[in-house]
């Protein structure tokens, strides 16, 4: 192994360097390497935005320390099984041979290896074993996505016990902030002027400077709202529009209703995302798309919908096992259009060809959102952009608008933030449950029933600026935004978005509904009676056939045309009443 080998490793393994970067290392990697060697400290924390090239940076440090005789072994600790293999493959390219299959039960390995690749969970199970290994010879420990050291007390205590005797510890993260207050081992905390202890990095390279350097892609967020209707545990039917002001509980239920694959929101948004992917593939032929789902049942359903839309098989990744890792690798090196996953690709996994994403999960922490969006930002060539489709939920839109803000992990937040910490812990549990074989979360919540959903294009969010006016799905106005070229510089993206917004305004496009909502068609007594009659017929037909209400309403819209029931005209409702009566007598 040698530093010369590391010099030939791509600045952003596994793909070649992005445009405009140094031939050997990117500028930030050079700076961070020089600072590391100058400090010559036992602990070093490097924060770099996803896609910036943390793996290359860490391996360059490893080769430097090995060549200088400072260490004789390398241990990498990563969040998932898949990442262990990814690290081992990258290390092999610079002559460092790591064993990703090291077993706690065996406890020893062949002398041909220069070290091991482990998971945080693996260390937490038997920290004593890994402490003895670390004490056996001078070791560099690379802690990838170190914030996971605060995931559970056993993980934090485990890595602290196992790697306290390490000669050097290099901690890496792309998202250093957490919503809880669990201390992260080997991370230095400093008191701020406001009296709050926050994590202190030794080197930081955020999304904003990486975007300026062309190291990462700019992200275009496309937000979709729509009319939602659901039944509560108390049996009450509620209707609301996703994206409009409502209570916290109503927002959560409207969001859950939108994500129900039996409604119209998901199929409409997936179809729009596939149109966008087709446009991107005109310039980036191998561009791929990723849907991040809340649970396994939804993931499978989304995959079926995508197959109907595209006519192609969809890669489905449901859990952190060997089969899932192989499917990710196959997708990463292939040309398939879509992959659907629950969590496996939310963090650290390199699939550089991912250009289009659909955030179809109810997870709302800033940590998870940043990790998810990070899957789409790795740049491979000049002008590539990422497009991520979002539900019009205020907390998610806020995360999208503040992507460039840098955050640190705070230990002693004021008590007003305790609810946020509780939410984070709850969502982590939901994600873990979603990855189990028998999911019990999300749309399966007892007593809640999603009845009907509809999708509308709300706006585009780019560089903290909102573009576009409210438009129907499938309209020329929506297609105008979906058809943005796949290769654009950031300033070109902004220019084209402004032009499209102006054109939409000139053509009579209307702004998003006001906070008071559109004028309800139910104000007319006759129309209200017609809607009531239709809903009674749908309920009766549901009891007869076993089909969900939302599916029947969707079938009626497909058969008769027109908008969702809330905005249908008297004639359109009358036509649907006549159609469902025909179905009762077997006339489809």
XYZ file of C-alpha atoms in Angstrom:
588
model
C 0.000 0.000 0.000
C 1.208 3.546 -0.634
C 0.101 7.117 -0.856
C 0.770 6.963 -4.573
C -1.991 4.389 -4.875
C -4.359 6.647 -2.949
C -3.501 9.525 -5.253
C -5.002 7.583 -8.139
C -8.245 6.827 -6.327
C -11.166 8.821 -7.678
C -11.965 11.891 -5.546
C -15.480 10.486 -5.227
C -15.330 6.696 -5.212
C -16.869 4.787 -6.972
C -17.241 7.349 -9.762
C -14.683 9.604 -11.400
C -14.113 13.125 -10.125
C -16.736 15.738 -10.785
C -15.954 18.458 -13.304
C -13.633 21.249 -12.227
C -11.921 19.275 -9.467
C -8.252 18.543 -8.967
C -6.739 15.661 -10.876
C -5.821 13.800 -7.697
C -7.769 15.225 -4.789
C -10.430 17.870 -4.656
C -9.521 21.179 -3.085
C -11.449 20.474 0.126
C -9.786 17.055 0.426
C -6.361 18.612 0.025
C -7.135 21.238 2.668
C -8.612 18.742 5.107
C -5.661 16.357 4.594
C -3.136 19.127 5.253
C -5.022 20.162 8.387
C -5.175 16.575 9.629
C -1.433 16.056 9.181
C -0.701 19.416 10.797
C -2.853 18.731 13.865
C -1.438 15.230 14.284
C -4.186 14.588 16.858
C -5.636 11.336 18.122
C -9.186 12.425 17.221
C -10.334 14.315 14.129
C -13.916 15.025 13.015
C -14.488 15.821 9.324
C -17.954 16.969 8.255
C -18.560 16.861 4.502
C -21.825 16.961 2.612
C -23.039 13.669 1.064
C -21.371 13.062 -2.296
C -18.325 15.205 -1.533
C -15.883 12.283 -1.321
C -15.423 11.377 2.351
C -14.369 7.814 1.492
C -11.486 8.956 -0.700
C -10.397 11.469 1.927
C -10.379 8.885 4.727
C -8.474 6.314 2.669
C -5.855 8.890 1.738
C -5.298 9.520 5.449
C -5.116 5.770 6.039
C -2.393 5.306 3.427
C -0.427 8.254 4.844
C -0.512 6.806 8.371
C 0.313 3.287 7.192
C 3.230 4.465 5.055
C 4.628 6.529 7.923
C 4.333 3.608 10.332
C 2.007 5.501 12.652
C -0.499 2.626 12.435
C -0.330 -0.949 11.214
C -4.039 -1.765 10.982
C -7.267 -0.084 9.902
C -10.764 -0.613 11.304
C -13.776 0.929 9.554
C -17.121 1.142 11.360
C -20.168 1.845 9.170
C -23.957 1.995 9.723
C -24.970 -0.936 7.477
C -23.808 -4.272 6.127
C -23.870 -2.912 2.591
C -21.526 -0.073 3.502
C -18.995 -2.512 4.963
C -18.581 -4.092 1.541
C -18.518 -0.700 -0.133
C -15.660 0.423 2.134
C -13.734 -2.806 1.536
C -14.029 -2.382 -2.242
C -12.825 1.219 -2.074
C -9.913 0.355 0.225
C -8.785 -2.447 -2.076
C -8.251 0.088 -4.833
C -5.470 1.693 -2.811
C -3.978 -1.579 -1.617
C -5.636 -1.735 1.801
C -7.385 -5.061 2.279
C -10.284 -4.946 4.725
C -12.403 -7.929 5.712
C -16.116 -7.007 5.544
C -17.106 -10.522 6.619
C -15.313 -10.488 9.972
C -17.408 -12.463 12.464
C -17.702 -11.776 16.168
C -18.241 -15.474 16.794
C -14.933 -16.403 15.126
C -12.986 -13.413 16.369
C -9.899 -13.940 14.185
C -9.071 -13.536 10.507
C -6.409 -14.265 7.920
C -3.137 -12.350 8.145
C -3.591 -11.242 4.524
C -6.012 -8.540 5.715
C -4.894 -5.091 6.839
C -7.993 -4.643 8.950
C -11.742 -5.091 9.172
C -14.979 -3.355 8.247
C -17.644 -3.560 10.947
C -21.094 -2.160 11.739
C -21.935 -0.122 14.831
C -24.330 -2.865 15.888
C -21.604 -5.487 15.521
C -19.271 -3.535 17.799
C -22.058 -2.938 20.322
C -22.684 -6.680 20.686
C -19.108 -7.501 21.723
C -17.006 -4.393 22.368
C -14.490 -6.376 24.423
C -13.500 -8.440 21.401
C -12.837 -5.329 19.319
C -10.989 -3.632 22.148
C -8.563 -6.579 22.290
C -8.096 -6.340 18.520
C -7.451 -2.587 18.793
C -4.943 -3.079 21.595
C -3.136 -5.776 19.603
C -1.476 -3.349 17.179
C -1.484 0.383 16.419
C -4.829 0.987 14.731
C -6.573 3.738 12.798
C -10.313 3.585 13.420
C -12.500 5.272 10.775
C -15.968 5.942 12.194
C -18.222 6.496 9.182
C -21.372 8.554 9.874
C -20.282 8.910 13.489
C -23.643 10.349 14.556
C -24.816 6.731 14.704
C -22.694 6.436 17.814
C -25.593 8.143 19.601
C -28.321 5.883 18.184
C -28.430 3.618 21.233
C -26.668 3.479 24.564
C -25.193 0.080 23.684
C -23.751 1.449 20.430
C -22.236 4.520 22.054
C -20.859 2.598 25.004
C -19.659 -0.142 22.669
C -17.550 2.005 20.357
C -16.213 3.974 23.321
C -15.019 0.792 25.030
C -13.774 -0.875 21.851
C -11.802 2.023 20.379
C -10.614 4.024 23.374
C -7.120 2.460 22.969
C -6.925 3.251 19.211
C -3.815 5.090 18.028
C -5.900 7.348 15.761
C -9.632 7.889 15.313
C -11.034 9.622 12.220
C -14.744 10.448 12.531
C -16.770 11.254 9.416
C -20.301 12.488 8.887
C -22.372 14.166 6.227
C -25.175 15.083 8.636
C -23.702 15.922 12.040
C -26.918 17.075 13.640
C -29.347 14.950 15.643
C -32.674 15.834 17.244
C -31.924 14.006 20.471
C -29.335 14.773 23.142
C -27.368 11.527 23.215
C -23.638 12.353 23.300
C -21.597 10.972 20.412
C -18.353 9.254 21.480
C -15.046 10.845 20.444
C -16.792 14.059 19.393
C -15.728 17.319 21.031
C -18.475 19.606 22.352
C -18.029 23.325 22.919
C -20.209 25.797 24.825
C -21.818 28.468 22.683
C -22.701 32.032 23.666
C -26.268 30.846 24.244
C -25.124 28.314 26.818
C -25.746 25.281 24.577
C -23.138 22.581 24.069
C -22.656 21.844 20.369
C -20.448 19.458 18.453
C -17.256 20.986 17.069
C -15.779 19.695 13.840
C -12.114 19.966 12.894
C -12.980 20.490 9.226
C -16.337 21.221 7.610
C -17.383 21.245 3.951
C -21.094 21.918 3.577
C -23.558 21.611 0.719
C -23.383 25.324 -0.180
C -19.618 25.449 -0.860
C -19.760 22.025 -2.521
C -22.458 23.347 -4.845
C -20.327 26.380 -5.691
C -17.392 24.079 -6.445
C -19.465 21.856 -8.715
C -18.841 18.870 -6.448
C -22.564 18.217 -5.915
C -25.673 18.703 -8.015
C -28.226 21.452 -7.468
C -31.598 20.057 -6.355
C -34.956 21.006 -7.832
C -37.810 20.192 -5.423
C -41.252 19.665 -6.945
C -44.049 19.919 -4.365
C -47.452 18.261 -4.795
C -50.560 18.858 -2.719
C -54.133 17.767 -3.301
C -57.507 16.969 -1.779
C -57.485 14.306 0.956
C -60.323 12.497 2.707
C -59.963 10.038 5.588
C -61.893 8.399 8.418
C -60.636 8.854 11.967
C -60.599 6.298 14.764
C -63.801 7.906 16.034
C -65.484 7.202 12.704
C -65.575 10.816 11.524
C -64.845 11.556 7.875
C -62.482 14.508 7.394
C -61.590 16.302 4.166
C -58.713 18.733 3.748
C -56.178 19.903 1.206
C -52.570 18.844 1.682
C -50.405 21.945 1.908
C -53.011 24.243 3.440
C -52.920 25.335 7.108
C -54.377 22.740 9.472
C -53.703 21.227 12.874
C -50.729 18.971 13.502
C -52.938 15.872 13.669
C -54.802 16.834 10.505
C -51.533 17.400 8.665
C -50.284 13.981 9.755
C -53.503 12.285 8.621
C -53.623 14.175 5.322
C -49.988 13.232 4.713
C -50.703 9.587 5.506
C -53.706 9.657 3.210
C -51.584 11.037 0.365
C -49.069 8.203 0.770
C -51.753 5.505 0.647
C -51.074 3.630 -2.634
C -54.810 2.978 -3.036
C -55.501 6.668 -3.632
C -54.667 8.863 -6.599
C -51.894 11.013 -5.094
C -49.162 8.378 -5.260
C -49.899 7.151 -8.823
C -50.112 10.752 -10.060
C -46.849 11.817 -8.458
C -45.027 8.658 -9.544
C -46.240 9.224 -13.102
C -44.994 12.819 -12.982
C -41.640 11.685 -11.588
C -41.308 9.154 -14.388
C -41.974 11.879 -16.957
C -39.190 13.886 -15.321
C -36.877 10.861 -15.374
C -37.543 10.356 -19.090
C -36.545 13.975 -19.752
C -33.369 13.657 -17.670
C -32.410 10.454 -19.490
C -32.345 12.374 -22.786
C -29.091 13.909 -21.528
C -28.069 11.371 -18.844
C -28.891 7.992 -20.419
C -28.307 5.905 -17.294
C -30.166 8.228 -14.905
C -32.154 6.343 -12.291
C -34.969 7.135 -9.890
C -35.526 6.230 -6.244
C -38.746 6.156 -4.225
C -38.269 6.230 -0.449
C -41.258 4.554 1.222
C -42.474 4.449 4.829
C -42.841 0.674 5.136
C -42.601 -2.588 3.263
C -46.259 -2.844 2.251
C -46.186 0.624 0.713
C -42.848 -0.081 -0.996
C -44.240 -3.166 -2.718
C -47.390 -1.295 -3.752
C -45.368 1.620 -5.153
C -43.256 -0.836 -7.145
C -46.395 -2.345 -8.688
C -47.650 1.118 -9.662
C -44.303 1.966 -11.264
C -44.391 -1.250 -13.244
C -47.818 -0.290 -14.588
C -46.527 3.171 -15.496
C -43.241 2.151 -17.093
C -43.814 -1.422 -18.230
C -40.475 -2.286 -16.608
C -39.593 -4.241 -13.490
C -38.759 -2.113 -10.437
C -35.944 -2.958 -8.022
C -37.307 -3.289 -4.473
C -35.019 -3.056 -1.427
C -36.753 -3.873 1.832
C -34.186 -4.682 4.497
C -30.524 -4.682 5.429
C -29.560 -8.178 4.327
C -27.194 -9.750 1.817
C -29.878 -9.938 -0.857
C -30.713 -6.262 -0.490
C -27.064 -5.302 -0.838
C -26.780 -7.293 -4.057
C -29.900 -5.634 -5.467
C -28.488 -2.195 -4.704
C -25.193 -3.055 -6.416
C -26.994 -4.464 -9.445
C -29.093 -1.310 -9.722
C -26.059 0.939 -9.237
C -24.227 -0.633 -12.169
C -27.277 -1.138 -14.397
C -29.647 1.056 -16.368
C -33.007 0.211 -14.757
C -35.324 3.167 -14.316
C -36.596 2.823 -10.738
C -35.731 1.484 -7.316
C -38.059 1.534 -4.282
C -36.651 1.249 -0.774
C -37.603 1.722 2.851
C -34.288 2.691 4.391
C -31.369 0.861 2.806
C -30.368 3.718 0.536
C -31.166 6.605 2.842
C -27.577 7.043 3.948
C -24.071 6.453 2.702
C -24.914 4.117 -0.185
C -23.323 5.180 -3.462
C -25.654 5.007 -6.467
C -24.294 8.017 -8.401
C -26.733 7.640 -11.281
C -29.725 8.486 -9.066
C -31.086 11.768 -10.447
C -34.812 11.700 -9.609
C -36.354 10.961 -6.232
C -39.788 10.696 -4.653
C -39.954 11.363 -0.910
C -42.934 9.078 -0.205
C -42.320 8.590 3.507
C -43.844 10.116 6.630
C -40.446 10.492 8.313
C -39.898 14.183 9.003
C -36.650 14.655 10.943
C -34.076 16.965 9.315
C -31.442 14.233 9.742
C -33.341 11.645 7.710
C -34.389 14.184 5.081
C -30.807 15.338 4.547
C -29.604 11.745 4.302
C -32.327 10.905 1.793
C -31.698 13.924 -0.450
C -27.990 13.195 -0.188
C -28.541 10.115 -2.350
C -29.231 12.352 -5.362
C -26.575 15.057 -5.154
C -23.373 13.270 -6.230
C -22.172 15.002 -9.400
C -20.526 13.028 -12.182
C -20.435 15.577 -14.954
C -20.985 19.263 -15.468
C -24.594 20.411 -15.498
C -26.279 17.412 -13.873
C -29.255 18.354 -11.698
C -31.289 16.368 -9.185
C -35.092 16.439 -9.013
C -36.897 15.389 -5.828
C -40.698 15.157 -5.601
C -42.200 16.068 -2.223
C -45.604 16.159 -0.528
C -46.661 19.732 0.259
C -46.107 19.313 3.993
C -44.755 22.404 5.790
C -42.020 20.625 7.758
C -40.682 18.898 4.625
C -40.761 22.079 2.568
C -38.852 23.818 5.379
C -36.163 21.124 5.272
C -35.914 21.568 1.497
C -35.570 25.342 1.805
C -32.814 25.099 4.432
C -30.663 22.408 2.847
C -27.663 24.700 2.697
C -27.737 25.546 6.397
C -25.080 23.883 8.514
C -26.110 22.436 11.858
C -24.226 20.954 14.786
C -25.284 18.403 17.345
C -26.519 20.110 20.526
C -26.546 18.279 23.858
C -28.398 20.604 26.207
C -31.217 22.088 24.149
C -33.870 24.129 25.980
C -36.843 22.155 27.285
C -39.003 23.535 24.466
C -37.103 21.252 22.099
C -37.878 18.105 24.085
C -40.856 17.359 21.846
C -38.532 17.362 18.813
C -36.250 14.853 20.546
C -39.250 12.689 21.348
C -40.363 12.863 17.704
C -36.915 11.833 16.531
C -36.880 8.792 18.822
C -40.394 7.837 17.737
C -39.546 8.069 14.029
C -36.357 6.041 14.432
C -38.507 3.317 15.970
C -40.955 3.564 13.075
C -38.165 3.177 10.531
C -36.815 0.136 12.353
C -40.291 -1.379 12.396
C -40.750 -0.608 8.705
C -37.721 -2.735 7.882
C -39.118 -5.756 9.708
C -40.841 -8.512 7.762
C -44.245 -7.766 9.354
C -44.635 -3.984 9.374
C -47.030 -2.511 11.903
C -46.697 1.202 11.207
C -47.769 3.812 8.712
C -50.995 3.208 6.826
C -51.778 0.149 8.964
C -52.525 2.351 11.995
C -55.531 0.870 13.798
C -58.743 2.835 13.351
C -57.445 5.141 10.629
C -58.680 4.711 7.061
C -57.535 6.695 4.054
C -60.561 7.140 1.830
C -59.612 9.332 -1.117
C -56.708 11.394 -2.383
C -55.968 13.576 -5.352
C -52.759 15.230 -6.548
C -52.105 18.765 -7.728
C -48.837 20.352 -8.747
C -48.152 23.146 -6.259
C -44.767 24.666 -7.052
C -41.043 24.175 -7.623
C -38.564 25.064 -4.887
C -35.052 25.902 -6.036
C -32.331 27.817 -4.205
C -34.800 28.820 -1.448
C -37.096 30.403 -4.053
C -40.569 29.238 -5.027
C -41.483 29.052 -8.713
C -44.686 28.080 -10.459
C -48.408 28.386 -9.896
C -50.940 25.799 -8.871
C -51.703 23.443 -11.787
C -53.613 20.270 -12.509
C -51.679 17.026 -12.840
C -51.125 16.303 -16.525
C -51.685 19.934 -17.538
C -49.399 21.798 -19.918
C -48.291 23.995 -17.020
C -47.091 21.010 -15.000
C -45.426 19.429 -18.019
C -43.554 22.687 -18.581
C -41.708 22.195 -15.297
C -41.277 18.443 -15.667
C -39.654 19.051 -19.057
C -36.687 21.077 -17.828
C -33.508 19.838 -19.561
C -31.496 17.257 -17.653
C -28.220 19.142 -17.992
C -28.247 22.706 -16.686
C -26.006 25.023 -14.717
C -27.588 26.375 -11.500
C -28.057 29.855 -12.993
C -29.681 28.319 -16.073
C -32.123 26.399 -13.837
C -33.209 29.629 -12.143
C -33.555 31.455 -15.462
C -35.720 28.742 -17.019
C -37.902 28.485 -13.912
C -38.555 32.226 -13.991
C -39.419 32.025 -17.696
C -41.832 29.149 -17.150
C -43.506 30.919 -14.254
C -44.001 34.063 -16.335
C -45.410 32.019 -19.228
C -47.799 30.204 -16.894
C -48.990 33.509 -15.439
C -49.594 34.951 -18.925
C -51.603 31.883 -19.936
C -53.973 32.346 -17.030
C -52.441 29.963 -14.527
C -53.844 30.493 -11.074
C -51.907 30.693 -7.823
C -52.113 27.977 -5.224
C -55.406 28.024 -3.277
C -55.573 30.641 -0.531
C -55.361 29.534 3.071
C -59.138 29.712 3.335
C -59.385 27.104 0.575
C -61.257 27.160 -2.732
C -64.938 28.000 -2.755
C -66.576 24.716 -1.657
C -68.917 23.327 -4.290
C -70.993 21.787 -1.479
C -72.443 25.239 -0.833
C -75.107 24.500 -3.421
C -77.766 22.325 -1.830
C -78.540 20.343 -4.959
C -74.894 19.485 -5.569
C -74.454 18.585 -1.906
C -77.333 16.147 -2.200
C -75.821 14.598 -5.325
C -72.473 14.116 -3.618
C -74.193 12.546 -0.638
C -76.076 10.174 -2.916
C -72.866 9.189 -4.707
C -71.042 8.541 -1.429
C -73.891 6.316 -0.233
C -73.730 4.319 -3.465
C -69.953 4.000 -3.161
C -70.320 2.766 0.420
C -72.902 0.200 -0.631
C -70.767 -0.951 -3.553
C -67.776 -1.236 -1.224
C -69.797 -3.465 1.120
C -70.833 -5.600 -1.842
C -67.419 -6.002 -3.467
C -64.969 -5.463 -0.627
C -63.143 -2.745 -2.584
C -61.999 0.346 -0.644
C -63.974 3.562 -1.087
C -60.956 5.312 -2.581
C -60.491 2.608 -5.222
C -64.134 2.866 -6.285
C -63.950 6.658 -6.559
C -60.761 6.270 -8.593
C -62.441 3.753 -10.937
C -65.365 6.120 -11.395
C -63.049 8.984 -12.297
C -61.218 6.782 -14.773
C -64.507 5.691 -16.339
C -66.173 9.106 -16.438
C -63.323 11.598 -16.363
C -63.298 14.839 -14.441
C -61.621 16.070 -11.256
C -61.889 14.769 -7.693
C -65.339 14.736 -6.132
C -64.753 17.914 -4.125
C -64.522 19.995 -7.322
C -66.710 17.953 -9.679
C -69.641 19.696 -11.391
C -73.248 18.661 -11.036
C -73.185 16.964 -14.442
C -70.005 15.061 -13.590
C -71.442 13.786 -10.310
C -74.658 12.777 -12.071
C -72.648 10.789 -14.615
C -70.805 8.943 -11.833
C -74.059 8.134 -10.046
C -75.421 6.628 -13.251
C -72.194 4.681 -13.854
C -72.052 3.071 -10.402
C -75.717 2.094 -10.665
C -74.788 0.236 -13.843
C -72.039 -1.546 -11.933
C -74.560 -2.758 -9.366
C -76.362 -4.682 -12.107
C -73.150 -6.004 -13.636
C -72.796 -3.532 -16.491
C -69.183 -2.285 -16.488
